[in-house]
Amino acid sequence: MLKFPDKFFWGSATSATQSEGSFTGDNKAYNIWDYWFEIEPYKFHNEIGPSKTSSIYKYFESDVELMKKTGHNSFRTSISWSRLFPTKDGKINETAVEFYKNYFTKIKKEGIALFINLYHFDMPMYLQEQGGFENKETITRYKDYAKACFEFFGEYVDRWFTFNEPIVHVECGYLNTYHYPMEVDPKKAVQVAFNTAVCSAAAIKEFRKLKLKSKIGIILNLTPAYPRSSNKEDIKAAKIAELFANKSFLDPAVIGAYPKELIDIIKKHDLMPVYSEDELEIIRQNTVDFLGINYYQPLRVKAKECMPNENAPFSPLYYYDIYDMPGKKINPYRGWEIYPQAIYDICVNIRKNYNNIEWLITENGIGVENESKFRKDGKIEDDYRIEFMKSHLKYLHKGIQEGTNCIGYQVWTFIDCWSWLNSYKNRYGLVELDLETDERIIKKSGYWFKNLSDNNGF
Ligand code: BG6
């Protein structure tokens, strides 16, 4: 049996936009997803938008009971900025405060550790209209929002996060057109990335002033970059990929500074953001207490086969090509490689290169389409999900044995959730959601997870 350290956090993660829904009288404003769905619904799988969620806003009392039944001793969600501050003038939405207080009280009453993230891809539309994270004014607004969250909800929250996967809103919003505003503008992408890092550090600064007992971190999606071969050009390609994909947020968050090699590349392409010495100092002084790490897939790269087009908008792919490794194990529904060993490599990386900082897995999971075909006697028998978790946990356990300071494992996700452009295409939950009736049915993996948590291992 593989036993995990005492007081290990077991649980799941979701986000506000993906689980809450919108209801008459909730006074929530539009975020970029509500707006985008309104103008281009056909982009979303089966044209299901962000108002159709598991509606934890309505069902949190019974959903928290389900958390217990599926072995949660911890749970991560986010606060919706556009719910808490629905208008430009910064006036607080009392209905939202009441909702979050009731929701969080219930979680705490059940003895579940509460992890709260402040930003999960969901910019309020009134701020996006003014440039979102591209605009320096948003840093002040984010700092005020963070401060309000700490003040209103500080007594309930065990661990805070400033952002979930900040590289995603940079890449998807400003390079790859997967998120609104769907721009392809590398200069803006770099500015948004830098301003986001300043936001995170500025929130940590506010947090420290309040002297709360909780800790604060950031959630990063680490995709270790592996070279195709030991050829020196492949290795060089992987090093550059690692700079963009991982170190670009990991280094400022944990070490308080950017890697010189990354700055050199940004300068070479004339992409330096507008910044001040004060901002660099805020980043230097306000590093995280701990890390949340989301892991789904590795990044396999090779040396470029063709010369990059000098006139094309810059992308990190200027320096490397994606390597489609023959024989890799894949989740066909999502197209993501399954490579559990990378979790061990993350353990080693954090231990050796990031001061063995405290961390936990804040997302890991497998999204599967049309899961109802696995239903037997009314319950989805998702043995593939159990296998997925086991294979990753084995490598996590090995990393912990060797001294990495990992304190928990949270899966994506609790109840099947709405997922951005993919909407409900792939289901990730420990609990099935019936989209017609809102009924929740625990999957086989949910029962397995309960045993895992009760036994602190498997
Ligand atoms: C993570 C995000 O990267 O991946 C989640 O933090 C998201 O918000 C999850 O839902 C799964 O992504 P997808 O696109 O397969 O639904």
Coordinates of C-alpha atoms and ligand atoms in Angstrom, one line a residue:
M1 CA 0.0 0.0 0.0
L2 CA 1.2 3.5 -0.8
K3 CA 0.7 5.7 2.3
F4 CA 0.8 9.5 2.0
P5 CA 2.0 11.9 4.6
D6 CA -0.2 12.7 7.6
K7 CA -2.8 15.4 7.1
F8 CA -2.5 15.1 3.3
F9 CA -5.1 17.2 1.5
W10 CA -7.4 15.1 -0.6
G11 CA -10.1 16.8 -2.7
S12 CA -11.0 18.4 -5.9
A13 CA -11.0 21.7 -7.6
T14 CA -13.4 23.8 -9.6
S15 CA -13.9 27.5 -10.5
A16 CA -16.7 30.0 -10.0
T17 CA -17.6 30.4 -13.7
Q18 CA -17.5 26.7 -14.2
S19 CA -19.7 25.7 -11.2
E20 CA -21.9 28.6 -10.0
G21 CA -24.2 29.7 -12.8
S22 CA -26.3 32.9 -13.0
F23 CA -29.7 33.5 -11.5
T24 CA -32.3 36.2 -11.5
G25 CA -31.6 38.6 -8.6
D26 CA -28.0 37.5 -8.0
N27 CA -26.7 40.8 -9.4
K28 CA -23.8 39.2 -11.1
A29 CA -22.3 41.2 -14.0
Y30 CA -21.1 39.7 -17.3
N31 CA -17.5 38.4 -17.4
I32 CA -15.7 37.8 -20.7
W33 CA -17.3 34.3 -21.0
D34 CA -20.9 35.5 -20.6
Y35 CA -20.3 38.2 -23.2
W36 CA -18.4 36.0 -25.7
F37 CA -21.2 33.3 -25.5
E38 CA -23.8 36.0 -26.2
I39 CA -22.0 37.2 -29.3
E40 CA -20.6 33.9 -30.7
P41 CA -22.5 31.0 -29.1
Y42 CA -21.6 28.6 -32.0
K43 CA -18.0 28.6 -30.7
F44 CA -19.1 26.7 -27.6
H45 CA -19.6 22.9 -27.8
N46 CA -23.3 22.3 -28.4
E47 CA -23.9 26.0 -27.9
I48 CA -24.1 25.6 -24.1
G49 CA -22.9 28.7 -22.3
P50 CA -21.7 29.6 -18.9
S51 CA -25.1 30.1 -17.3
K52 CA -25.6 26.3 -17.5
T53 CA -23.5 24.9 -14.7
S54 CA -24.0 22.4 -11.8
S55 CA -25.4 25.5 -10.1
I56 CA -23.6 25.2 -6.8
Y57 CA -25.0 28.7 -6.2
K58 CA -28.3 26.9 -5.5
Y59 CA -27.2 23.5 -4.3
F60 CA -24.2 24.2 -2.2
E61 CA -25.8 22.7 1.0
S62 CA -26.3 19.3 -0.6
D63 CA -23.2 19.5 -2.7
V64 CA -21.0 19.9 0.4
E65 CA -22.6 16.7 1.7
L66 CA -21.5 15.1 -1.6
M67 CA -18.0 16.3 -1.0
K68 CA -18.0 14.4 2.3
K69 CA -19.3 11.3 0.5
T70 CA -16.5 11.4 -2.0
G71 CA -13.7 11.8 0.6
H72 CA -13.0 15.5 0.4
N73 CA -11.0 16.9 3.3
S74 CA -10.2 19.9 1.1
F75 CA -11.9 21.8 -1.8
R76 CA -10.8 24.5 -4.1
T77 CA -12.9 27.0 -6.0
S78 CA -12.7 30.6 -6.9
I79 CA -14.5 33.8 -6.2
S80 CA -16.2 35.4 -9.2
W81 CA -14.8 39.0 -9.5
S82 CA -17.8 40.0 -11.7
R83 CA -20.2 38.7 -9.0
L84 CA -18.5 40.4 -6.1
F85 CA -17.9 43.7 -7.9
P86 CA -20.5 43.9 -10.7
T87 CA -20.1 47.5 -11.6
K88 CA -17.3 49.9 -12.7
D89 CA -17.7 52.1 -9.6
G90 CA -16.4 49.4 -7.3
K91 CA -19.6 49.0 -5.3
I92 CA -19.8 45.6 -3.6
N93 CA -22.6 43.2 -4.3
E94 CA -24.1 42.3 -0.9
T95 CA -26.0 39.3 -2.4
A96 CA -22.7 37.9 -3.5
V97 CA -21.1 38.4 -0.1
E98 CA -24.0 36.6 1.6
F99 CA -23.8 33.7 -0.9
Y100 CA -20.1 33.2 -0.4
K101 CA -20.3 33.5 3.3
N102 CA -23.1 30.8 3.5
Y103 CA -21.3 28.6 1.0
F104 CA -18.0 28.8 2.8
T105 CA -19.6 28.4 6.3
K106 CA -21.1 25.1 5.1
I107 CA -17.8 23.9 3.8
K108 CA -16.0 24.8 7.1
K109 CA -18.8 23.3 9.2
E110 CA -18.2 19.9 7.5
G111 CA -14.5 20.1 8.4
I112 CA -13.3 20.6 4.8
A113 CA -10.3 22.8 4.3
L114 CA -11.2 25.7 2.0
F115 CA -8.8 26.8 -0.8
I116 CA -9.9 29.9 -2.6
N117 CA -8.5 31.3 -5.8
L118 CA -9.1 34.9 -6.9
Y119 CA -8.9 34.7 -10.7
H120 CA -9.8 31.8 -13.0
F121 CA -9.8 33.1 -16.5
D122 CA -12.9 35.3 -15.8
M123 CA -12.3 39.0 -16.3
P124 CA -15.3 41.2 -15.6
M125 CA -16.5 42.5 -19.0
Y126 CA -16.4 46.2 -17.8
L127 CA -12.7 45.8 -17.2
Q128 CA -12.0 43.9 -20.4
E129 CA -13.6 46.8 -22.3
Q130 CA -10.8 48.9 -20.9
G131 CA -8.1 46.4 -21.9
G132 CA -8.2 43.9 -19.1
F133 CA -4.8 42.9 -17.8
E134 CA -3.2 45.0 -20.6
N135 CA -4.3 48.1 -18.7
K136 CA -2.2 49.1 -15.7
E137 CA -5.4 50.4 -14.0
T138 CA -6.5 46.7 -13.8
I139 CA -3.6 46.1 -11.4
T140 CA -5.2 48.6 -8.9
R141 CA -8.6 47.1 -9.4
Y142 CA -7.4 43.6 -8.9
K143 CA -5.5 44.6 -5.7
D144 CA -8.7 46.2 -4.4
Y145 CA -10.7 43.1 -5.3
A146 CA -8.1 40.8 -3.6
K147 CA -8.1 43.0 -0.4
A148 CA -11.9 42.9 -0.2
C149 CA -11.9 39.1 -0.6
F150 CA -9.3 38.8 2.2
E151 CA -11.3 41.1 4.5
F152 CA -14.8 39.5 3.8
F153 CA -13.8 35.9 3.7
G154 CA -10.5 35.7 5.5
E155 CA -12.0 33.9 8.5
Y156 CA -13.2 31.0 6.3
V157 CA -10.3 30.4 4.0
D158 CA -7.3 28.1 4.8
R159 CA -5.3 28.8 1.7
W160 CA -5.5 31.5 -0.9
F161 CA -4.4 31.6 -4.5
T162 CA -3.9 34.7 -6.6
F163 CA -4.4 33.1 -10.0
N164 CA -5.2 29.8 -11.7
E165 CA -2.9 29.0 -14.7
P166 CA -2.0 32.7 -15.6
I167 CA -0.2 31.6 -18.7
V168 CA -3.5 30.4 -20.1
H169 CA -5.2 33.8 -20.3
V170 CA -2.0 35.1 -21.8
E171 CA -1.6 32.5 -24.5
C172 CA -5.3 31.8 -25.2
G173 CA -6.4 35.4 -25.1
Y174 CA -3.5 37.1 -26.9
L175 CA -1.8 34.4 -29.1
N176 CA -4.0 31.5 -29.8
T177 CA -7.6 32.8 -30.0
Y178 CA -9.0 30.3 -27.5
H179 CA -10.2 32.9 -25.0
Y180 CA -11.7 36.3 -25.4
P181 CA -10.5 38.9 -26.6
M182 CA -9.0 36.4 -29.2
E183 CA -6.2 38.7 -30.2
V184 CA -2.9 37.7 -31.8
D185 CA -0.6 40.3 -30.4
P186 CA 2.6 39.2 -28.9
K187 CA 3.5 42.6 -27.5
K188 CA 0.2 42.7 -25.6
A189 CA 0.7 39.1 -24.5
V190 CA 3.9 40.0 -22.8
Q191 CA 2.4 43.1 -21.2
V192 CA -0.6 41.0 -19.9
A193 CA 1.8 38.4 -18.5
F194 CA 3.9 41.0 -16.8
N195 CA 0.9 42.9 -15.4
T196 CA -0.5 39.6 -14.2
A197 CA 2.6 38.8 -12.2
V198 CA 2.5 42.3 -10.7
C199 CA -1.2 41.7 -9.8
S200 CA -0.3 38.5 -8.0
A201 CA 2.5 40.1 -6.1
A202 CA 0.4 43.2 -5.2
A203 CA -2.3 40.9 -3.8
I204 CA 0.3 39.1 -1.7
K205 CA 1.4 42.4 -0.4
E206 CA -2.1 43.3 0.7
F207 CA -2.5 39.8 2.2
R208 CA 0.6 40.2 4.3
K209 CA -0.6 43.6 5.7
L210 CA -3.7 41.9 7.1
K211 CA -1.7 39.3 9.0
L212 CA -4.2 36.5 8.4
K213 CA -3.3 33.0 9.7
S214 CA -3.8 31.4 6.2
K215 CA -1.2 31.1 3.5
I216 CA -1.1 32.5 -0.1
G217 CA 0.1 30.9 -3.3
I218 CA -0.5 30.8 -7.0
I219 CA -1.6 27.9 -9.2
L220 CA 0.5 27.1 -12.2
N221 CA 0.0 24.5 -14.9
L222 CA 3.4 23.0 -15.2
T223 CA 4.1 21.1 -18.5
P224 CA 7.6 19.8 -18.2
A225 CA 9.3 20.3 -21.6
Y226 CA 11.0 17.1 -22.9
P227 CA 13.4 17.1 -25.9
R228 CA 12.8 14.6 -28.7
S229 CA 16.3 13.3 -28.3
S230 CA 19.7 14.0 -26.8
N231 CA 20.7 15.9 -29.9
K232 CA 22.0 19.3 -28.6
E233 CA 19.6 21.2 -30.8
D234 CA 16.6 19.3 -29.4
I235 CA 17.9 20.0 -25.9
K236 CA 18.2 23.6 -26.7
A237 CA 14.7 23.7 -28.0
A238 CA 13.4 22.1 -24.8
K239 CA 15.2 24.6 -22.6
I240 CA 13.6 27.5 -24.5
A241 CA 10.2 25.9 -24.3
E242 CA 10.7 25.5 -20.5
L243 CA 11.4 29.2 -20.2
F244 CA 8.1 30.2 -21.8
A245 CA 5.8 27.4 -20.6
N246 CA 7.0 27.1 -17.0
K247 CA 9.6 29.5 -15.8
S248 CA 7.8 32.6 -17.1
F249 CA 5.5 32.5 -14.1
L250 CA 7.2 30.1 -11.7
D251 CA 10.3 32.2 -11.4
P252 CA 8.7 35.5 -10.5
A253 CA 6.2 33.8 -8.2
V254 CA 8.7 31.7 -6.2
I255 CA 12.1 33.5 -6.7
G256 CA 10.9 37.0 -7.3
A257 CA 12.7 37.6 -10.6
Y258 CA 12.5 36.6 -14.3
P259 CA 15.2 34.3 -15.9
K260 CA 17.8 36.3 -17.7
E261 CA 17.5 34.0 -20.8
L262 CA 13.8 34.8 -21.1
I263 CA 14.4 38.5 -20.8
D264 CA 17.1 38.3 -23.5
I265 CA 14.6 36.6 -25.9
I266 CA 11.9 39.1 -25.2
K267 CA 14.3 42.0 -25.8
K268 CA 15.6 40.4 -29.0
H269 CA 12.1 40.4 -30.4
D270 CA 11.4 43.9 -29.2
L271 CA 8.6 42.7 -26.9
M272 CA 9.6 44.3 -23.6
P273 CA 6.6 45.4 -21.6
V274 CA 6.1 48.7 -20.0
Y275 CA 7.3 48.3 -16.4
S276 CA 8.6 50.4 -13.5
E277 CA 11.3 49.7 -10.9
D278 CA 8.5 49.8 -8.2
E279 CA 6.7 47.0 -10.0
L280 CA 9.9 44.9 -10.1
E281 CA 10.4 45.5 -6.4
I282 CA 6.8 44.4 -5.6
I283 CA 7.5 41.1 -7.5
R284 CA 10.8 40.7 -5.7
Q285 CA 9.4 41.3 -2.2
N286 CA 6.2 39.4 -2.5
T287 CA 6.8 35.8 -3.4
V288 CA 4.4 33.0 -2.6
D289 CA 4.2 30.8 0.5
F290 CA 3.4 27.7 -1.4
L291 CA 2.4 26.5 -4.9
G292 CA -0.6 24.8 -6.5
I293 CA 0.5 22.8 -9.5
N294 CA -2.0 21.6 -12.2
Y295 CA -0.6 18.7 -14.2
Y296 CA -2.3 17.1 -17.2
Q297 CA 0.3 16.6 -19.9
P298 CA 3.9 17.1 -20.8
L299 CA 5.3 19.3 -23.5
R300 CA 7.4 17.4 -26.1
V301 CA 9.5 19.5 -28.4
K302 CA 12.2 19.2 -31.1
A303 CA 14.5 21.6 -32.9
K304 CA 12.8 23.6 -35.6
E305 CA 12.6 21.9 -39.0
C306 CA 12.0 25.1 -41.0
M307 CA 13.1 28.7 -40.6
P308 CA 10.5 30.7 -38.8
N309 CA 8.6 33.3 -40.8
E310 CA 10.1 36.6 -39.6
N311 CA 7.0 38.5 -40.5
A312 CA 4.6 36.3 -38.6
P313 CA 3.5 37.5 -35.2
F314 CA 6.0 36.2 -32.6
S315 CA 5.1 33.0 -30.7
P316 CA 7.4 30.8 -28.6
L317 CA 7.2 28.4 -31.5
Y318 CA 9.7 30.6 -33.2
Y319 CA 12.2 28.5 -31.3
Y320 CA 10.9 25.0 -31.3
D321 CA 8.4 22.6 -32.9
I322 CA 6.0 20.4 -31.1
Y323 CA 7.2 16.8 -31.2
D324 CA 4.4 14.3 -31.9
M325 CA 6.2 11.3 -30.2
P326 CA 5.3 8.0 -31.9
G327 CA 3.6 5.5 -29.5
K328 CA 2.7 8.0 -26.8
K329 CA -0.3 7.2 -24.6
I330 CA -3.1 9.6 -25.3
N331 CA -6.5 10.6 -24.0
P332 CA -8.3 10.6 -27.4
Y333 CA -11.2 12.8 -26.3
R334 CA -9.0 15.6 -25.2
G335 CA -5.9 14.9 -27.4
W336 CA -3.6 15.2 -24.4
E337 CA -0.7 12.8 -23.8
I338 CA -0.9 10.7 -20.6
Y339 CA 2.5 10.7 -19.0
P340 CA 2.4 10.2 -15.2
Q341 CA 6.2 10.1 -14.9
A342 CA 6.2 13.9 -15.4
I343 CA 4.7 14.3 -11.9
Y344 CA 7.9 12.8 -10.5
D345 CA 10.0 15.2 -12.6
I346 CA 7.9 18.1 -11.2
C347 CA 8.7 16.8 -7.7
V348 CA 12.4 16.8 -8.4
N349 CA 12.3 20.2 -10.2
I350 CA 10.5 21.9 -7.3
R351 CA 12.8 20.3 -4.7
K352 CA 16.0 21.1 -6.4
N353 CA 15.4 24.4 -8.2
Y354 CA 12.7 26.1 -6.1
N355 CA 13.9 25.8 -2.5
N356 CA 11.8 22.7 -2.0
I357 CA 8.8 25.0 -1.5
E358 CA 5.6 23.5 -0.1
W359 CA 3.2 22.6 -2.9
L360 CA 0.2 20.4 -3.8
I361 CA -1.4 19.1 -7.0
T362 CA -4.3 21.4 -7.5
E363 CA -5.6 19.7 -10.7
N364 CA -5.1 16.4 -12.4
G365 CA -7.7 14.4 -14.2
I366 CA -9.1 13.0 -17.4
G367 CA -11.9 14.3 -19.5
V368 CA -13.9 11.7 -21.3
E369 CA -16.7 12.2 -23.9
N370 CA -20.0 10.4 -23.7
E371 CA -19.4 8.7 -20.4
S372 CA -22.9 7.4 -20.1
K373 CA -21.8 4.4 -22.2
F374 CA -19.9 3.2 -19.2
R375 CA -23.1 3.2 -17.0
K376 CA -23.9 0.0 -15.2
D377 CA -26.7 -0.3 -12.7
G378 CA -27.2 3.4 -12.8
K379 CA -23.6 4.4 -12.0
I380 CA -20.8 5.4 -14.4
E381 CA -18.0 2.8 -14.0
D382 CA -15.1 5.0 -14.8
D383 CA -12.2 2.6 -14.2
Y384 CA -10.1 4.6 -16.6
R385 CA -10.3 7.5 -14.3
I386 CA -9.2 5.4 -11.3
E387 CA -6.3 4.0 -13.3
F388 CA -5.4 7.6 -14.3
M389 CA -5.3 8.8 -10.7
K390 CA -3.4 5.7 -9.5
S391 CA -0.7 6.0 -12.1
H392 CA -0.1 9.6 -11.2
L393 CA -0.3 9.1 -7.5
K394 CA 2.4 6.4 -7.8
Y395 CA 4.9 8.9 -9.2
L396 CA 3.8 11.5 -6.7
H397 CA 4.4 9.1 -3.9
K398 CA 7.9 8.4 -5.2
G399 CA 8.7 12.1 -5.3
I400 CA 7.4 12.5 -1.7
Q401 CA 9.6 9.6 -0.6
E402 CA 12.5 11.4 -2.0
G403 CA 11.7 14.6 -0.1
T404 CA 9.5 16.9 -2.2
N405 CA 7.3 18.9 0.1
C406 CA 3.9 18.0 -1.4
I407 CA 1.0 18.3 0.9
G408 CA -2.0 17.2 -1.2
Y409 CA -3.7 16.0 -4.3
Q410 CA -6.9 17.6 -5.7
V411 CA -8.5 16.2 -8.8
W412 CA -10.2 18.1 -11.6
T413 CA -13.1 18.0 -10.8
F414 CA -15.8 17.4 -8.2
I415 CA -19.1 17.5 -10.2
D416 CA -18.9 17.4 -14.0
C417 CA -18.5 21.1 -14.9
W418 CA -18.9 23.5 -17.8
S419 CA -15.6 24.0 -19.4
W420 CA -15.0 27.1 -21.6
L421 CA -15.2 26.4 -25.3
N422 CA -15.5 22.6 -24.7
S423 CA -18.6 23.2 -22.5
Y424 CA -19.7 19.7 -21.5
K425 CA -17.9 17.8 -24.3
N426 CA -15.6 16.0 -21.9
R427 CA -16.6 15.0 -18.4
Y428 CA -14.0 15.2 -15.6
G429 CA -16.1 14.7 -12.4
L430 CA -16.0 12.3 -9.5
V431 CA -19.8 13.0 -9.6
E432 CA -21.9 12.9 -12.8
L433 CA -24.2 15.8 -13.6
D434 CA -27.4 15.2 -15.4
L435 CA -27.8 18.3 -17.5
E436 CA -31.5 17.9 -17.8
T437 CA -32.5 17.4 -14.2
D438 CA -29.4 18.7 -12.3
E439 CA -29.3 15.3 -10.6
R440 CA -25.9 14.3 -9.2
I441 CA -24.8 10.6 -9.2
I442 CA -21.5 9.6 -7.7
K443 CA -19.3 7.7 -10.2
K444 CA -17.2 4.6 -9.3
S445 CA -14.2 7.0 -9.1
G446 CA -16.0 9.0 -6.4
Y447 CA -16.3 6.0 -4.2
W448 CA -12.7 5.0 -4.9
F449 CA -11.6 8.5 -4.0
K450 CA -13.4 8.2 -0.7
N451 CA -11.5 5.0 0.1
L452 CA -8.3 6.7 -1.0
S453 CA -8.9 9.6 1.4
D454 CA -10.1 7.5 4.3
N455 CA -7.0 5.3 4.0
N456 CA -4.6 8.1 3.2
G457 CA -3.4 6.0 0.4
F458 CA -4.2 3.0 -1.8
Ligands
BG6_1 C1 -7.5 23.4 -16.6 C2 -8.3 24.6 -16.2 O1 -6.4 23.8 -17.3 O2 -8.1 22.5 -17.4 C3 -9.8 24.2 -16.0 O3 -7.9 25.1 -15.0 C4 -10.3 23.4 -17.2 O4 -10.5 25.4 -15.9 C5 -9.5 22.1 -17.2 O5 -11.6 23.1 -17.1 C6 -9.9 21.1 -18.3 O6 -9.8 21.7 -19.5 P1 -10.8 21.3 -20.7 O7 -10.5 22.3 -21.8 O8 -10.4 19.9 -21.1 O9 -12.2 21.3 -20.2

